[in-house]
Amino acid sequence: MAIDEVTISRAIIERFLRKFSVSLVVDVAVVGGGPAGLVAAYYLARDGYKVSLFERKLSIGGGMWGGGMMFNEIVVQEEGKRILDEFGIRSELYEDGYYTADAVESISTICSKTAQVGAKIFNLMSVEDVVVRQDRVVGLVLNWTAVEMAGLHVDPLTIRSKYVIDATGHDTEVVKVIEHKVDADLLTPTGRIMGEKSLWAEVAEHMTLENTKEVFPGVFVAGMSANATFGAYRMGPIFGGMLLSGEKAATMIAQRLEKEL
Ligand code: 48F
């Protein structure tokens, strides 16, 4: 059969628009496609919620691809291994309580399973603003990363979402927008972003879970963004906290959504 280039173009355009159109109104919008955001999107989509994930970069996966200092292996502890097992990612005992896994196998599997359970993943899109109504975030403002990079004067588009997860990592970008633009305190002890502290793996790992919570009505923080928002330590290439934080954000939001039914 002959191949028609225009059919290829039309197929891509129509299918993309279909995917984007159904993502204009969602239960949960996840900002950032690192391990924390992907795991949150996975559990929510698997449980039947309508989820979109927006990632600024071409590749999904955030900081997991490079392991530690480009040695592409990750470390998790017992609790984190449970999540690797759930995704079917192979890991190997290194010594008591420490497991390693191939960084590429880990993040590509998480990404693939998240897409397969129905989360709509959009790469090359950046979240630049939020929509606030009655002191609650009810949507996100999106633009192409290429527009952002080129500094072009192009207006964005908007989506509506019952809940937002800021999983933007160290930069905690959604919360930053709220802090700068919304005339209300954040749900942190100071009402402001408290800022990330230097590296302390042991404390940071469990603080990540503690800090995974609602930071503004309608907005949860997960992963490094949670620690940056609540003034906790970074942890380097141990990834269990990121995975468990994604799971916790999903569980907390699912409980809220259930109540609202
Ligand atoms: O940085 P990232 O991997 O965050 P994470 O899921 O995991 C942190 C670890 O990678 C590592 C660590 C391990 O213990 O400390 O750093 O918390 O992924 C965040 C993603 O968010 C994207 C960014 O490109 C990255 O892929 N991102 C950031 N800001 C935006 C965004 C934005 N405004 N819009 C869309 N994507």
Coordinates of C-alpha atoms and ligand atoms in Angstrom, one line a residue:
M1 CA 0.0 0.0 0.0
A2 CA 1.2 3.5 -0.9
I3 CA 2.2 5.8 2.0
D4 CA 0.7 9.2 1.9
E5 CA 2.7 11.8 3.9
V6 CA -0.4 14.0 4.4
T7 CA -2.2 11.1 6.0
I8 CA 0.7 10.7 8.4
S9 CA 0.5 14.4 9.3
R10 CA -3.3 14.3 9.7
A11 CA -3.1 11.2 11.9
I12 CA -0.6 12.8 14.2
I13 CA -2.5 16.1 14.4
E14 CA -5.9 14.6 15.0
R15 CA -4.7 12.0 17.5
F16 CA -2.8 14.6 19.4
L17 CA -5.7 17.0 19.5
R18 CA -8.0 14.2 20.7
K19 CA -5.5 13.4 23.5
F20 CA -5.1 17.1 24.5
S21 CA -8.8 17.9 24.3
V22 CA -9.7 15.2 26.8
S23 CA -7.1 16.6 29.1
L24 CA -8.6 20.0 29.3
V25 CA -10.7 19.0 32.3
V26 CA -9.1 16.5 34.6
D27 CA -9.2 15.1 38.2
V28 CA -5.5 15.6 38.7
A29 CA -2.8 17.5 36.8
V30 CA 0.7 16.5 37.6
V31 CA 3.4 19.1 36.9
G32 CA 6.8 17.4 36.3
G33 CA 7.6 14.0 35.0
G34 CA 10.4 12.9 37.4
P35 CA 10.0 9.8 39.5
A36 CA 7.7 11.4 42.1
G37 CA 5.2 12.9 39.5
L38 CA 5.2 9.8 37.4
V39 CA 4.5 7.4 40.4
A40 CA 1.7 9.7 41.6
A41 CA 0.2 9.8 38.1
Y42 CA 0.5 6.0 37.8
Y43 CA -1.5 5.2 41.0
L44 CA -4.2 7.8 40.3
A45 CA -4.7 6.7 36.7
R46 CA -4.6 3.0 37.6
D47 CA -7.4 3.7 40.1
G48 CA -9.5 5.2 37.4
Y49 CA -8.9 9.0 37.9
K50 CA -8.4 11.3 34.9
V51 CA -4.8 12.4 35.1
S52 CA -2.6 14.5 32.9
L53 CA 1.1 15.0 33.4
F54 CA 3.0 18.0 32.0
E55 CA 6.8 17.8 31.5
R56 CA 8.9 20.7 30.3
K57 CA 11.6 18.6 28.7
L58 CA 11.7 16.3 25.7
S59 CA 12.4 13.3 27.8
I60 CA 10.3 12.2 30.7
G61 CA 12.0 11.0 33.8
G62 CA 13.6 14.0 35.5
G63 CA 16.7 13.3 37.5
M64 CA 16.5 9.5 37.5
W65 CA 18.2 8.7 34.2
G66 CA 21.7 9.7 35.5
G67 CA 21.7 7.8 38.8
G68 CA 24.4 9.4 40.9
M69 CA 26.9 11.6 39.0
M70 CA 26.0 9.8 35.7
F71 CA 26.7 6.4 37.2
N72 CA 23.3 5.1 36.0
E73 CA 22.4 3.0 39.0
I74 CA 20.0 4.0 41.7
V75 CA 19.7 3.0 45.4
V76 CA 16.6 2.3 47.3
Q77 CA 15.9 1.0 50.8
E78 CA 13.4 -1.7 51.8
E79 CA 10.3 0.5 51.6
G80 CA 11.3 1.9 48.2
K81 CA 12.0 -1.6 46.9
R82 CA 8.3 -2.4 47.4
I83 CA 7.4 0.2 44.7
L84 CA 10.1 -1.1 42.3
D85 CA 8.6 -4.6 42.8
E86 CA 5.1 -3.3 42.1
F87 CA 6.3 -1.9 38.8
G88 CA 8.2 -5.1 38.0
I89 CA 11.6 -3.3 38.1
R90 CA 14.5 -5.7 38.9
S91 CA 16.6 -4.8 41.9
E92 CA 19.6 -6.4 43.6
L93 CA 20.5 -6.5 47.3
Y94 CA 23.8 -4.6 47.8
E95 CA 24.0 -5.0 51.5
D96 CA 21.5 -5.2 54.3
G97 CA 18.8 -2.6 53.6
Y98 CA 20.3 -1.2 50.4
Y99 CA 19.1 -2.3 47.0
T100 CA 20.3 -1.1 43.6
A101 CA 18.5 -0.9 40.3
D102 CA 19.4 0.1 36.8
A103 CA 18.4 3.8 36.4
V104 CA 17.3 3.4 32.8
E105 CA 15.3 0.2 33.5
S106 CA 13.7 2.0 36.5
I107 CA 12.6 5.2 34.9
S108 CA 11.7 3.8 31.5
T109 CA 9.5 1.2 33.2
I110 CA 7.8 3.7 35.4
C111 CA 7.1 6.0 32.5
S112 CA 5.8 3.2 30.3
K113 CA 3.5 1.7 32.9
T114 CA 2.2 5.2 33.8
A115 CA 1.2 5.8 30.1
Q116 CA -0.3 2.3 29.9
V117 CA -2.6 2.7 32.8
G118 CA -4.1 5.8 31.0
A119 CA -2.3 8.9 32.4
K120 CA -2.0 11.3 29.5
I121 CA 1.6 12.4 29.4
F122 CA 2.6 15.7 27.6
N123 CA 6.3 16.4 27.1
L124 CA 7.6 19.7 25.9
M125 CA 5.0 21.6 27.8
S126 CA 5.7 24.0 30.7
V127 CA 3.4 25.1 33.4
E128 CA 3.8 28.8 33.7
D129 CA 0.9 29.9 35.9
V130 CA -2.1 28.7 37.9
V131 CA -5.8 29.6 37.9
V132 CA -7.2 30.5 41.3
R133 CA -10.9 30.8 42.2
Q134 CA -12.2 31.4 45.8
D135 CA -8.7 30.9 47.2
R136 CA -8.2 27.5 45.6
V137 CA -6.1 26.4 42.6
V138 CA -8.5 25.1 40.0
G139 CA -6.4 25.0 36.9
L140 CA -3.0 25.4 35.2
V141 CA -1.7 27.7 32.5
L142 CA 0.4 25.9 29.9
N143 CA 2.7 26.8 27.1
W144 CA 5.1 25.1 24.8
T145 CA 8.6 24.8 26.2
A146 CA 9.9 26.0 22.9
V147 CA 7.9 29.3 23.3
E148 CA 9.4 29.7 26.8
M149 CA 13.0 29.0 25.5
A150 CA 12.7 31.3 22.6
G151 CA 11.2 34.0 24.7
L152 CA 8.4 34.4 22.2
H153 CA 5.4 36.6 23.0
V154 CA 2.7 33.9 22.6
D155 CA -0.2 33.5 25.0
P156 CA -0.7 30.2 26.8
L157 CA -3.7 27.9 27.1
T158 CA -5.5 26.8 30.2
I159 CA -6.8 23.5 31.7
R160 CA -9.0 22.8 34.7
S161 CA -8.1 20.4 37.4
K162 CA -9.6 19.4 40.7
Y163 CA -6.2 18.8 42.1
V164 CA -2.6 19.7 41.1
I165 CA 0.6 18.0 42.1
D166 CA 3.7 20.1 42.1
A167 CA 6.4 17.5 41.3
T168 CA 8.8 19.9 39.7
G169 CA 11.8 18.8 41.8
H170 CA 14.3 21.2 43.4
D171 CA 12.7 24.3 41.7
T172 CA 9.2 23.8 43.2
E173 CA 7.8 25.9 40.3
V174 CA 4.0 25.8 40.9
V175 CA 4.4 26.7 44.5
K176 CA 6.7 29.6 43.5
V177 CA 4.0 31.0 41.2
I178 CA 1.5 30.8 44.0
E179 CA 3.8 32.5 46.4
H180 CA 4.5 35.3 44.0
K181 CA 1.1 35.8 42.5
V182 CA -1.5 34.8 45.0
D183 CA -2.4 37.0 47.9
A184 CA -2.6 34.3 50.5
D185 CA -0.3 32.2 52.7
L186 CA 1.0 28.8 51.8
L187 CA 0.2 26.0 54.3
T188 CA 3.8 26.0 55.5
P189 CA 4.9 27.0 59.0
T190 CA 6.0 30.4 57.7
G191 CA 3.4 30.8 55.0
R192 CA 6.2 31.0 52.4
I193 CA 8.5 28.6 50.6
M194 CA 11.0 27.6 53.2
G195 CA 13.8 26.5 50.8
E196 CA 15.8 23.3 50.3
K197 CA 18.6 22.5 52.7
S198 CA 21.9 20.7 51.9
L199 CA 22.3 17.0 51.5
W200 CA 21.4 14.6 54.4
A201 CA 20.1 11.4 52.9
E202 CA 18.7 9.7 56.0
V203 CA 16.7 12.6 57.3
A204 CA 15.7 13.7 53.8
E205 CA 14.3 10.4 52.9
H206 CA 11.7 10.3 55.6
M207 CA 11.1 14.1 55.5
T208 CA 10.1 13.8 51.9
L209 CA 7.2 11.6 53.0
E210 CA 6.2 13.9 55.9
N211 CA 6.3 16.9 53.6
T212 CA 4.2 15.3 50.9
K213 CA 1.0 17.1 51.6
E214 CA -1.3 20.0 50.6
V215 CA 0.6 23.3 50.4
F216 CA -2.3 25.4 49.1
P217 CA -5.9 24.5 48.7
G218 CA -6.0 22.2 45.7
V219 CA -2.2 21.8 45.4
F220 CA -0.1 19.0 46.8
V221 CA 3.7 18.8 46.7
A222 CA 5.6 15.6 46.0
G223 CA 9.2 14.5 45.7
M224 CA 12.0 17.1 46.0
S225 CA 9.5 19.8 45.6
A226 CA 8.0 18.8 49.0
N227 CA 11.3 19.2 50.7
A228 CA 12.1 22.4 48.9
T229 CA 8.7 23.8 49.9
F230 CA 8.9 22.8 53.6
G231 CA 12.6 23.5 54.2
A232 CA 14.0 20.0 54.4
Y233 CA 17.2 18.4 53.1
R234 CA 18.1 16.9 49.7
M235 CA 19.0 13.3 49.5
G236 CA 21.0 12.6 46.4
P237 CA 20.7 9.4 44.3
I238 CA 18.6 7.4 46.8
F239 CA 15.2 7.3 45.2
G240 CA 12.9 5.4 47.6
G241 CA 11.6 8.7 49.1
M242 CA 10.7 10.0 45.6
L243 CA 8.7 6.8 44.8
L244 CA 6.9 6.7 48.2
S245 CA 6.2 10.4 48.0
G246 CA 4.4 9.9 44.6
E247 CA 2.4 7.1 46.1
K248 CA 1.5 9.1 49.1
A249 CA 0.4 12.1 47.1
A250 CA -1.8 9.8 45.0
T251 CA -3.4 8.2 48.1
M252 CA -4.2 11.5 49.7
I253 CA -5.7 13.0 46.6
A254 CA -7.7 9.8 45.9
Q255 CA -9.2 10.0 49.4
R256 CA -10.2 13.6 48.8
L257 CA -11.7 12.8 45.4
E258 CA -13.7 9.9 46.9
K259 CA -15.1 12.2 49.5
E260 CA -16.2 14.7 46.9
L261 CA -18.2 12.1 44.9
Ligands
48F1 O1 13.8 16.7 39.3 P1 12.9 15.6 39.2 O2 13.4 14.3 38.9 O3 12.0 15.6 40.6 P2 11.5 14.5 41.6 O4 10.5 13.6 41.0 O5 12.8 13.6 41.8 C1 14.0 14.2 42.3 C2 15.2 13.4 41.9 O6 15.3 13.3 40.5 C3 16.5 13.8 42.4 C4 16.7 13.6 43.8 C5 16.6 12.1 44.2 O7 16.5 11.8 45.4 O8 16.8 14.4 44.6 O9 16.7 15.2 42.1 O10 11.2 15.2 42.8 O11 11.8 15.9 38.1 C6 11.1 17.1 38.0 C7 10.6 17.4 36.6 O12 9.8 18.5 36.6 C8 10.0 19.2 35.4 C9 11.5 19.1 35.1 O13 11.9 19.3 33.8 C10 11.8 17.7 35.7 O14 11.8 16.7 34.6 N1 9.6 20.6 35.5 C11 10.1 21.5 36.3 N2 9.4 22.6 36.2 C12 8.4 22.4 35.4 C13 8.5 21.1 34.9 C14 7.3 23.2 34.8 N3 7.1 24.5 35.2 N4 6.5 22.6 33.9 C15 6.7 21.4 33.5 N5 7.7 20.6 34.0

